[in-house]
Amino acid sequence: MSATPHPQKNRVPRRVLAATAGLVTVGALVAAMPAGAHDRGHGHGHGHPSRTVDVQLLSFNDLHGNLEPPAGSAGTVNETQADGTVKGVPAGGVEYLATSLRTARKGNPYSVTAAGGDLVGASPLLSGLFHDEPTIEALNGLDLDVTAVGNHEFDEGATELARLQNGGCHPVEGCYEKGRKFEGADFPYLAANVTNEKTGKPVLKPYTVWKKNGVRIGFIGVTLEGTPNIVTANGVKGLKFHDEIETVNKYAKELDRQGVKSIVALIHEGGAPASSSYNYDCDSPGAGDGISGPIVDIAKGITPKVDALVTGHTHQAYVCTVPDPSGEPRMVTSASSFGKVYTDTTLTYDRRTKDIVRTSVQSANHVVSRSQDPADDMTTLITRWNKIAAPIAGRPQGFVSADIDGRGSTALEKPLGNVIADAQLEGLAPADKGGAVVAFMNPGGIRSDLVYAASGSEGDGVVTYGEAFTVQPFTNMMNVVDLTGAQLVTALQQQVSGSNAASPKILQVSEGLTYTLDLTKSGADRVVADTIRLNGEAIDPAKTYRVAMNEFLAGGGDGFAALGQGTNKLVGPSDLDLFNAYLAAHSTASAPLAPPATDRITIVQ
């Protein structure tokens, strides 16, 4: 067994910072903390406490209800070896995340665990089938202290999010286990920048304060302002989403007035590191040089009163220092996704100033290895919920001859994306089903791979309902609409322009649609308009085409305003139903479905 490098803690460069002392307002804040969160470990014991104390901040993000280890390439983390090569390490699963966090806490009497949002939503069947109650139960068992909301926390609307926070059985499906009522999260969900349109008040707590033996650290939680663009309209109905920087600065000022000088922002927005390896040095050659994306500008705009930023959304792993508005370096971290990585940050708390000594902040990402012992309580939880789900989850839907990569694929045109788009076109092409001539699938809606290896007792190559659900967990209703050829071309250009210019969202397209994507150009010009063909014919700007897509895209989601302009809408079956029907129609045990060619989009780089 080859040795793997241990991640070095990234340390904020040592500079002189002015320490600001302030009087503490007694009893100014009542923190909504889970039972027992304030008494982990013990204090220093004898004599006077030292002036500083190291607080361990453990964090993760974008779990998305992945209680079991993610399958295929979606369940690996890239690790750069000592010789510079990169290898994929199997990681994730709450049984191992629990062990990792519990092991990390040992010897750290001051330890707080926080998360950066999207802990639920777009979840595999084991959690999604039960409206993510199993994940909330698992997070309670992980001793999570606080989390920000992410965009996916709003998938089922604010009322359902409030139920996950406060408990109570599902209003339609009721309680899933006789004699057992869902208790809700025993940690606070923070939503500082999400307000009720009518009242203007936050829909959940904007911040909370973690306390132990006189140490106080404030946490402010926000999701990305653009959440309405990436969540179905029903999910954000009646809500308003505000600027991340303005919101964090507002509540940091409020906490500061109350004497809370140590503040961490939990922000469900992220960046793109220059390397996909979790142990990449993000501060090479200089501080923050290795990261780009929205979080950089956000970090540069957030008040120096905030001492560290825990981020998410992009599913990337990074530990970077990005300068704050005063030019001083500040730690910005993210821990990949699906519970595959956790971040361990040391915050040195000065008892006299009540603030974090920023020059001493250190942080490192760690793999949630599956080679360690699983946590028994999490194994029991998974077994219990699997037993309830088994009659549905284990039903065979089709057969594959090899892995068909979707979420785990880094290619712009994904094999599984082609399968899904073809399934949607086939199901909605008949005249009485909508008469579709082309189908589009948003890449973010593909949540997993189809994996050849058996996940249970079904046998290799068998695709179960649970596995299909994990790929398409939203069960979005399909729409077929009229769009002009001009609108079709505009929609393809919106993949790489407007809000998608910096981070393109390449639609997965059904068989028959082809075009060239020239990445050497910029903006809308990257889509070479005169190469767009549908079944060999150029798109006619004035002609009307029947286009199939899920209701999210049909609502203009993901920055595709042109797709939201469709008329003559017909609502069809769910995307999952069409996916399963396609698997049944195109595969048998003796003739399984093979990974399709990816030759619809010609990429020029």
Short mmCIF file of N, CA and C in Angstrom, two decimals, residues 375-519:
data_model
loop_
_atom_site.label_atom_id
_atom_site.label_comp_id
_atom_site.label_asym_id
_atom_site.label_seq_id
_atom_site.Cartn_x
_atom_site.Cartn_y
_atom_site.Cartn_z
N ALA A 375 -18.96 4.29 11.48
CA ALA A 375 -19.62 4.57 12.76
C ALA A 375 -20.86 3.69 12.88
N ASP A 376 -20.93 2.94 13.97
CA ASP A 376 -22.01 1.97 14.13
C ASP A 376 -23.39 2.61 14.11
N ASP A 377 -23.53 3.79 14.72
CA ASP A 377 -24.86 4.40 14.78
C ASP A 377 -25.33 4.83 13.39
N MET A 378 -24.39 5.24 12.53
CA MET A 378 -24.77 5.62 11.18
C MET A 378 -25.10 4.39 10.33
N THR A 379 -24.37 3.30 10.56
CA THR A 379 -24.69 2.05 9.87
C THR A 379 -26.09 1.59 10.23
N THR A 380 -26.44 1.70 11.51
CA THR A 380 -27.77 1.32 11.97
C THR A 380 -28.84 2.20 11.33
N LEU A 381 -28.56 3.49 11.24
CA LEU A 381 -29.51 4.43 10.63
C LEU A 381 -29.75 4.08 9.16
N ILE A 382 -28.66 3.84 8.43
CA ILE A 382 -28.77 3.51 7.01
C ILE A 382 -29.53 2.20 6.82
N THR A 383 -29.23 1.21 7.64
CA THR A 383 -29.89 -0.09 7.54
C THR A 383 -31.39 0.06 7.79
N ARG A 384 -31.74 0.87 8.78
CA ARG A 384 -33.15 1.06 9.12
C ARG A 384 -33.93 1.70 7.96
N TRP A 385 -33.38 2.75 7.39
CA TRP A 385 -34.08 3.44 6.30
C TRP A 385 -34.05 2.60 5.01
N ASN A 386 -32.98 1.87 4.79
CA ASN A 386 -32.93 0.99 3.61
C ASN A 386 -34.01 -0.07 3.65
N LYS A 387 -34.30 -0.55 4.84
CA LYS A 387 -35.34 -1.57 4.99
C LYS A 387 -36.69 -1.01 4.59
N ILE A 388 -36.95 0.25 4.94
CA ILE A 388 -38.22 0.88 4.58
C ILE A 388 -38.29 1.13 3.07
N ALA A 389 -37.14 1.50 2.49
CA ALA A 389 -37.09 1.85 1.06
C ALA A 389 -37.00 0.64 0.15
N ALA A 390 -36.60 -0.51 0.69
CA ALA A 390 -36.25 -1.68 -0.14
C ALA A 390 -37.30 -2.09 -1.17
N PRO A 391 -38.58 -2.13 -0.82
CA PRO A 391 -39.57 -2.58 -1.81
C PRO A 391 -39.58 -1.72 -3.08
N ILE A 392 -39.23 -0.46 -2.95
CA ILE A 392 -39.19 0.44 -4.11
C ILE A 392 -37.79 0.49 -4.71
N ALA A 393 -36.80 0.65 -3.85
CA ALA A 393 -35.43 0.90 -4.30
C ALA A 393 -34.85 -0.23 -5.13
N GLY A 394 -35.18 -1.46 -4.80
CA GLY A 394 -34.54 -2.60 -5.44
C GLY A 394 -35.13 -3.06 -6.75
N ARG A 395 -36.20 -2.43 -7.19
CA ARG A 395 -36.85 -2.87 -8.44
C ARG A 395 -35.94 -2.64 -9.65
N PRO A 396 -35.65 -3.67 -10.45
CA PRO A 396 -34.82 -3.49 -11.64
C PRO A 396 -35.53 -2.63 -12.68
N GLN A 397 -34.77 -1.73 -13.31
CA GLN A 397 -35.32 -0.86 -14.36
C GLN A 397 -34.70 -1.13 -15.72
N GLY A 398 -33.47 -1.64 -15.73
CA GLY A 398 -32.79 -1.89 -16.99
C GLY A 398 -31.40 -2.45 -16.73
N PHE A 399 -30.59 -2.46 -17.79
CA PHE A 399 -29.27 -3.08 -17.70
C PHE A 399 -28.26 -2.24 -18.47
N VAL A 400 -27.04 -2.15 -17.94
CA VAL A 400 -25.96 -1.44 -18.63
C VAL A 400 -24.76 -2.36 -18.76
N SER A 401 -23.98 -2.15 -19.82
CA SER A 401 -22.82 -3.01 -20.07
C SER A 401 -21.55 -2.47 -19.42
N ALA A 402 -21.59 -1.20 -19.00
CA ALA A 402 -20.42 -0.55 -18.38
C ALA A 402 -20.91 0.72 -17.71
N ASP A 403 -20.01 1.36 -16.95
CA ASP A 403 -20.37 2.64 -16.34
C ASP A 403 -20.77 3.64 -17.42
N ILE A 404 -21.84 4.39 -17.18
CA ILE A 404 -22.22 5.49 -18.06
C ILE A 404 -22.10 6.76 -17.22
N ASP A 405 -21.06 7.52 -17.48
CA ASP A 405 -20.72 8.65 -16.61
C ASP A 405 -21.64 9.85 -16.84
N GLY A 406 -22.07 10.42 -15.72
CA GLY A 406 -22.89 11.62 -15.74
C GLY A 406 -22.28 12.67 -14.85
N ARG A 407 -22.68 12.67 -13.58
CA ARG A 407 -22.16 13.65 -12.62
C ARG A 407 -20.64 13.57 -12.51
N GLY A 408 -20.12 12.37 -12.60
CA GLY A 408 -18.68 12.21 -12.42
C GLY A 408 -17.87 12.56 -13.65
N SER A 409 -18.53 12.87 -14.76
CA SER A 409 -17.81 13.21 -16.00
C SER A 409 -17.46 14.68 -16.01
N THR A 410 -16.22 14.98 -16.39
CA THR A 410 -15.80 16.37 -16.52
C THR A 410 -15.99 16.89 -17.94
N ALA A 411 -16.43 16.03 -18.86
CA ALA A 411 -16.64 16.43 -20.25
C ALA A 411 -17.86 17.33 -20.36
N LEU A 412 -17.85 18.21 -21.35
CA LEU A 412 -18.99 19.10 -21.56
C LEU A 412 -20.19 18.32 -22.08
N GLU A 413 -19.94 17.33 -22.94
CA GLU A 413 -21.00 16.43 -23.39
C GLU A 413 -20.81 15.11 -22.66
N LYS A 414 -21.78 14.79 -21.81
CA LYS A 414 -21.64 13.64 -20.94
C LYS A 414 -22.41 12.44 -21.51
N PRO A 415 -21.84 11.24 -21.45
CA PRO A 415 -22.56 10.07 -21.96
C PRO A 415 -23.95 9.91 -21.37
N LEU A 416 -24.05 10.08 -20.05
CA LEU A 416 -25.36 9.91 -19.42
C LEU A 416 -26.30 11.07 -19.78
N GLY A 417 -25.73 12.24 -20.05
CA GLY A 417 -26.54 13.36 -20.50
C GLY A 417 -27.22 13.05 -21.82
N ASN A 418 -26.49 12.36 -22.72
CA ASN A 418 -27.08 11.97 -24.00
C ASN A 418 -28.20 10.95 -23.81
N VAL A 419 -27.98 10.01 -22.90
CA VAL A 419 -29.02 9.00 -22.63
C VAL A 419 -30.29 9.68 -22.11
N ILE A 420 -30.13 10.60 -21.17
CA ILE A 420 -31.29 11.27 -20.57
C ILE A 420 -32.03 12.11 -21.61
N ALA A 421 -31.29 12.87 -22.42
CA ALA A 421 -31.94 13.69 -23.45
C ALA A 421 -32.67 12.81 -24.47
N ASP A 422 -32.05 11.69 -24.84
CA ASP A 422 -32.70 10.78 -25.77
C ASP A 422 -33.97 10.17 -25.17
N ALA A 423 -33.92 9.87 -23.88
CA ALA A 423 -35.09 9.32 -23.20
C ALA A 423 -36.24 10.33 -23.22
N GLN A 424 -35.91 11.58 -23.01
CA GLN A 424 -36.94 12.61 -22.99
C GLN A 424 -37.54 12.84 -24.37
N LEU A 425 -36.67 12.82 -25.38
CA LEU A 425 -37.19 12.99 -26.74
C LEU A 425 -38.07 11.81 -27.14
N GLU A 426 -37.60 10.61 -26.86
CA GLU A 426 -38.37 9.42 -27.26
C GLU A 426 -39.74 9.40 -26.60
N GLY A 427 -39.77 9.76 -25.33
CA GLY A 427 -41.04 9.71 -24.61
C GLY A 427 -42.02 10.80 -25.02
N LEU A 428 -41.51 11.91 -25.55
CA LEU A 428 -42.37 13.05 -25.84
C LEU A 428 -42.48 13.35 -27.33
N ALA A 429 -41.91 12.50 -28.18
CA ALA A 429 -41.99 12.70 -29.63
C ALA A 429 -43.35 12.36 -30.23
N PRO A 430 -44.06 11.34 -29.75
CA PRO A 430 -45.37 11.03 -30.33
C PRO A 430 -46.29 12.25 -30.31
N ALA A 431 -47.09 12.39 -31.34
CA ALA A 431 -47.96 13.57 -31.47
C ALA A 431 -48.85 13.77 -30.25
N ASP A 432 -49.35 12.67 -29.68
CA ASP A 432 -50.24 12.81 -28.53
C ASP A 432 -49.49 13.01 -27.21
N LYS A 433 -48.15 12.95 -27.27
CA LYS A 433 -47.33 13.17 -26.08
C LYS A 433 -46.63 14.52 -26.10
N GLY A 434 -46.81 15.26 -27.18
CA GLY A 434 -46.19 16.58 -27.25
C GLY A 434 -45.57 16.91 -28.59
N GLY A 435 -45.21 15.87 -29.36
CA GLY A 435 -44.65 16.10 -30.67
C GLY A 435 -43.27 16.72 -30.66
N ALA A 436 -42.46 16.42 -29.66
CA ALA A 436 -41.13 17.01 -29.56
C ALA A 436 -40.21 16.55 -30.69
N VAL A 437 -39.36 17.49 -31.14
CA VAL A 437 -38.37 17.15 -32.17
C VAL A 437 -36.95 17.24 -31.62
N VAL A 438 -36.80 17.80 -30.44
CA VAL A 438 -35.49 17.91 -29.80
C VAL A 438 -35.71 18.03 -28.30
N ALA A 439 -34.72 17.58 -27.50
CA ALA A 439 -34.81 17.67 -26.04
C ALA A 439 -33.52 18.23 -25.47
N PHE A 440 -33.67 19.04 -24.42
CA PHE A 440 -32.52 19.61 -23.70
C PHE A 440 -32.55 19.17 -22.24
N MET A 441 -31.38 18.85 -21.70
CA MET A 441 -31.24 18.49 -20.29
C MET A 441 -30.18 19.37 -19.65
N ASN A 442 -30.50 19.99 -18.50
CA ASN A 442 -29.50 20.81 -17.81
C ASN A 442 -28.48 19.92 -17.12
N PRO A 443 -27.18 20.22 -17.25
CA PRO A 443 -26.14 19.34 -16.69
C PRO A 443 -26.21 19.20 -15.17
N GLY A 444 -26.65 20.27 -14.48
CA GLY A 444 -26.72 20.21 -13.02
C GLY A 444 -27.78 19.28 -12.50
N GLY A 445 -28.73 18.90 -13.37
CA GLY A 445 -29.79 17.98 -12.96
C GLY A 445 -29.39 16.52 -13.01
N ILE A 446 -28.18 16.25 -13.51
CA ILE A 446 -27.65 14.87 -13.55
C ILE A 446 -26.84 14.69 -12.29
N ARG A 447 -27.36 13.94 -11.33
CA ARG A 447 -26.78 13.93 -9.99
C ARG A 447 -25.83 12.77 -9.70
N SER A 448 -25.69 11.83 -10.64
CA SER A 448 -24.83 10.69 -10.37
C SER A 448 -24.43 10.05 -11.70
N ASP A 449 -23.72 8.93 -11.64
CA ASP A 449 -23.40 8.10 -12.78
C ASP A 449 -24.31 6.87 -12.75
N LEU A 450 -24.44 6.19 -13.88
CA LEU A 450 -25.00 4.84 -13.87
C LEU A 450 -23.81 3.89 -13.78
N VAL A 451 -23.74 3.14 -12.71
CA VAL A 451 -22.55 2.33 -12.41
C VAL A 451 -22.84 0.85 -12.67
N TYR A 452 -21.89 0.19 -13.33
CA TYR A 452 -22.05 -1.22 -13.68
C TYR A 452 -22.03 -2.12 -12.44
N ALA A 453 -21.15 -1.84 -11.50
CA ALA A 453 -21.03 -2.69 -10.31
C ALA A 453 -22.30 -2.63 -9.48
N ALA A 454 -22.69 -3.76 -8.95
CA ALA A 454 -23.92 -3.83 -8.15
C ALA A 454 -23.81 -2.99 -6.90
N SER A 455 -24.91 -2.32 -6.53
CA SER A 455 -24.93 -1.54 -5.29
C SER A 455 -25.48 -2.37 -4.14
N GLY A 456 -26.14 -3.47 -4.49
CA GLY A 456 -26.70 -4.36 -3.48
C GLY A 456 -26.68 -5.78 -3.98
N SER A 457 -27.79 -6.46 -3.86
CA SER A 457 -27.85 -7.87 -4.26
C SER A 457 -28.40 -8.07 -5.67
N GLU A 458 -28.59 -6.95 -6.40
CA GLU A 458 -29.25 -7.07 -7.70
C GLU A 458 -28.38 -7.67 -8.79
N GLY A 459 -27.05 -7.63 -8.61
CA GLY A 459 -26.13 -8.15 -9.61
C GLY A 459 -25.53 -7.05 -10.46
N ASP A 460 -24.34 -7.29 -10.99
CA ASP A 460 -23.66 -6.30 -11.81
C ASP A 460 -24.47 -5.99 -13.06
N GLY A 461 -24.45 -4.74 -13.46
CA GLY A 461 -25.11 -4.31 -14.68
C GLY A 461 -26.58 -4.01 -14.55
N VAL A 462 -27.19 -4.36 -13.44
CA VAL A 462 -28.61 -4.11 -13.24
C VAL A 462 -28.81 -2.69 -12.70
N VAL A 463 -29.67 -1.92 -13.35
CA VAL A 463 -30.00 -0.58 -12.87
C VAL A 463 -31.29 -0.69 -12.05
N THR A 464 -31.20 -0.38 -10.77
CA THR A 464 -32.38 -0.43 -9.90
C THR A 464 -33.10 0.92 -9.90
N TYR A 465 -34.32 0.90 -9.37
CA TYR A 465 -35.07 2.15 -9.25
C TYR A 465 -34.30 3.15 -8.38
N GLY A 466 -33.68 2.65 -7.32
CA GLY A 466 -32.91 3.54 -6.44
C GLY A 466 -31.76 4.20 -7.17
N GLU A 467 -31.09 3.44 -8.04
CA GLU A 467 -29.97 4.00 -8.79
C GLU A 467 -30.45 5.01 -9.83
N ALA A 468 -31.57 4.71 -10.48
CA ALA A 468 -32.13 5.66 -11.45
C ALA A 468 -32.59 6.93 -10.74
N PHE A 469 -33.19 6.78 -9.58
CA PHE A 469 -33.64 7.93 -8.80
C PHE A 469 -32.46 8.81 -8.40
N THR A 470 -31.34 8.19 -8.06
CA THR A 470 -30.16 8.95 -7.67
C THR A 470 -29.65 9.81 -8.83
N VAL A 471 -29.82 9.32 -10.05
CA VAL A 471 -29.44 10.10 -11.23
C VAL A 471 -30.40 11.26 -11.45
N GLN A 472 -31.71 11.00 -11.29
CA GLN A 472 -32.75 12.00 -11.57
C GLN A 472 -33.65 12.19 -10.34
N PRO A 473 -33.14 12.78 -9.26
CA PRO A 473 -33.89 12.79 -8.01
C PRO A 473 -34.96 13.86 -7.88
N PHE A 474 -34.99 14.84 -8.80
CA PHE A 474 -35.94 15.93 -8.64
C PHE A 474 -37.35 15.53 -9.06
N THR A 475 -37.46 14.48 -9.88
CA THR A 475 -38.73 14.10 -10.49
C THR A 475 -39.47 15.33 -11.01
N ASN A 476 -38.73 16.13 -11.80
CA ASN A 476 -39.34 17.28 -12.47
C ASN A 476 -40.34 16.81 -13.51
N MET A 477 -41.43 17.52 -13.63
CA MET A 477 -42.38 17.22 -14.70
C MET A 477 -41.80 17.73 -16.01
N MET A 478 -42.01 16.96 -17.07
CA MET A 478 -41.51 17.35 -18.39
C MET A 478 -42.48 18.30 -19.08
N ASN A 479 -41.93 19.23 -19.82
CA ASN A 479 -42.73 20.18 -20.62
C ASN A 479 -42.33 20.05 -22.09
N VAL A 480 -43.29 20.23 -22.97
CA VAL A 480 -43.01 20.38 -24.40
C VAL A 480 -43.60 21.72 -24.82
N VAL A 481 -42.77 22.57 -25.42
CA VAL A 481 -43.22 23.92 -25.78
C VAL A 481 -42.82 24.26 -27.21
N ASP A 482 -43.48 25.30 -27.74
CA ASP A 482 -43.10 25.86 -29.03
C ASP A 482 -42.00 26.90 -28.82
N LEU A 483 -40.92 26.77 -29.57
CA LEU A 483 -39.87 27.79 -29.61
C LEU A 483 -39.52 28.05 -31.07
N THR A 484 -39.21 29.29 -31.39
CA THR A 484 -38.75 29.58 -32.75
C THR A 484 -37.30 29.14 -32.91
N GLY A 485 -36.88 29.00 -34.15
CA GLY A 485 -35.49 28.67 -34.40
C GLY A 485 -34.57 29.71 -33.82
N ALA A 486 -34.97 30.98 -33.89
CA ALA A 486 -34.15 32.06 -33.33
C ALA A 486 -34.00 31.89 -31.81
N GLN A 487 -35.10 31.50 -31.14
CA GLN A 487 -35.03 31.28 -29.70
C GLN A 487 -34.15 30.08 -29.36
N LEU A 488 -34.20 29.04 -30.20
CA LEU A 488 -33.34 27.87 -30.00
C LEU A 488 -31.87 28.26 -30.06
N VAL A 489 -31.51 29.05 -31.07
CA VAL A 489 -30.13 29.48 -31.22
C VAL A 489 -29.71 30.34 -30.02
N THR A 490 -30.60 31.25 -29.61
CA THR A 490 -30.30 32.10 -28.45
C THR A 490 -30.08 31.26 -27.21
N ALA A 491 -30.92 30.23 -27.03
CA ALA A 491 -30.76 29.36 -25.85
C ALA A 491 -29.40 28.68 -25.84
N LEU A 492 -28.96 28.19 -26.99
CA LEU A 492 -27.64 27.55 -27.06
C LEU A 492 -26.54 28.58 -26.76
N GLN A 493 -26.74 29.82 -27.21
CA GLN A 493 -25.74 30.85 -26.92
C GLN A 493 -25.73 31.22 -25.44
N GLN A 494 -26.87 31.11 -24.78
CA GLN A 494 -26.94 31.43 -23.36
C GLN A 494 -26.18 30.42 -22.49
N GLN A 495 -25.79 29.29 -23.06
CA GLN A 495 -24.93 28.34 -22.34
C GLN A 495 -23.61 28.98 -21.94
N VAL A 496 -23.14 29.92 -22.77
CA VAL A 496 -21.78 30.45 -22.63
C VAL A 496 -21.74 31.98 -22.59
N SER A 497 -22.89 32.59 -22.32
CA SER A 497 -22.94 34.05 -22.27
C SER A 497 -23.85 34.48 -21.12
N GLY A 498 -23.96 35.79 -20.92
CA GLY A 498 -24.80 36.29 -19.84
C GLY A 498 -24.32 35.77 -18.50
N SER A 499 -25.26 35.27 -17.69
CA SER A 499 -24.90 34.76 -16.36
C SER A 499 -24.05 33.50 -16.42
N ASN A 500 -24.00 32.86 -17.60
CA ASN A 500 -23.20 31.64 -17.75
C ASN A 500 -21.86 31.88 -18.45
N ALA A 501 -21.51 33.13 -18.67
CA ALA A 501 -20.28 33.43 -19.40
C ALA A 501 -19.04 32.94 -18.66
N ALA A 502 -18.99 33.19 -17.36
CA ALA A 502 -17.80 32.82 -16.59
C ALA A 502 -17.74 31.33 -16.30
N SER A 503 -18.90 30.71 -16.14
CA SER A 503 -18.97 29.28 -15.83
C SER A 503 -20.03 28.64 -16.71
N PRO A 504 -19.67 28.24 -17.93
CA PRO A 504 -20.65 27.73 -18.90
C PRO A 504 -21.46 26.55 -18.38
N LYS A 505 -22.73 26.54 -18.76
CA LYS A 505 -23.62 25.42 -18.45
C LYS A 505 -24.04 24.81 -19.79
N ILE A 506 -23.40 23.72 -20.16
CA ILE A 506 -23.61 23.13 -21.47
C ILE A 506 -24.78 22.14 -21.42
N LEU A 507 -25.84 22.48 -22.12
CA LEU A 507 -27.01 21.62 -22.19
C LEU A 507 -26.67 20.29 -22.84
N GLN A 508 -27.27 19.23 -22.31
CA GLN A 508 -27.15 17.92 -22.92
C GLN A 508 -28.26 17.81 -23.95
N VAL A 509 -27.94 17.41 -25.17
CA VAL A 509 -28.91 17.49 -26.27
C VAL A 509 -29.23 16.10 -26.82
N SER A 510 -30.43 15.96 -27.33
CA SER A 510 -30.87 14.69 -27.87
C SER A 510 -30.24 14.43 -29.23
N GLU A 511 -30.27 13.16 -29.64
CA GLU A 511 -29.68 12.76 -30.90
C GLU A 511 -30.35 13.50 -32.06
N GLY A 512 -29.53 13.97 -32.98
CA GLY A 512 -30.05 14.71 -34.11
C GLY A 512 -29.66 16.17 -34.09
N LEU A 513 -29.39 16.71 -32.89
CA LEU A 513 -28.93 18.09 -32.80
C LEU A 513 -27.40 18.10 -32.71
N THR A 514 -26.76 18.84 -33.59
CA THR A 514 -25.30 18.94 -33.60
C THR A 514 -24.89 20.39 -33.81
N TYR A 515 -23.73 20.73 -33.25
CA TYR A 515 -23.17 22.06 -33.47
C TYR A 515 -21.73 22.09 -32.98
N THR A 516 -21.03 23.18 -33.26
CA THR A 516 -19.65 23.36 -32.83
C THR A 516 -19.58 24.40 -31.72
N LEU A 517 -18.84 24.06 -30.68
CA LEU A 517 -18.60 24.96 -29.55
C LEU A 517 -17.13 25.35 -29.59
N ASP A 518 -16.84 26.59 -29.92
CA ASP A 518 -15.47 27.08 -30.08
C ASP A 518 -15.06 27.85 -28.83
N LEU A 519 -14.33 27.19 -27.95
CA LEU A 519 -13.95 27.80 -26.67
C LEU A 519 -12.80 28.78 -26.79
#
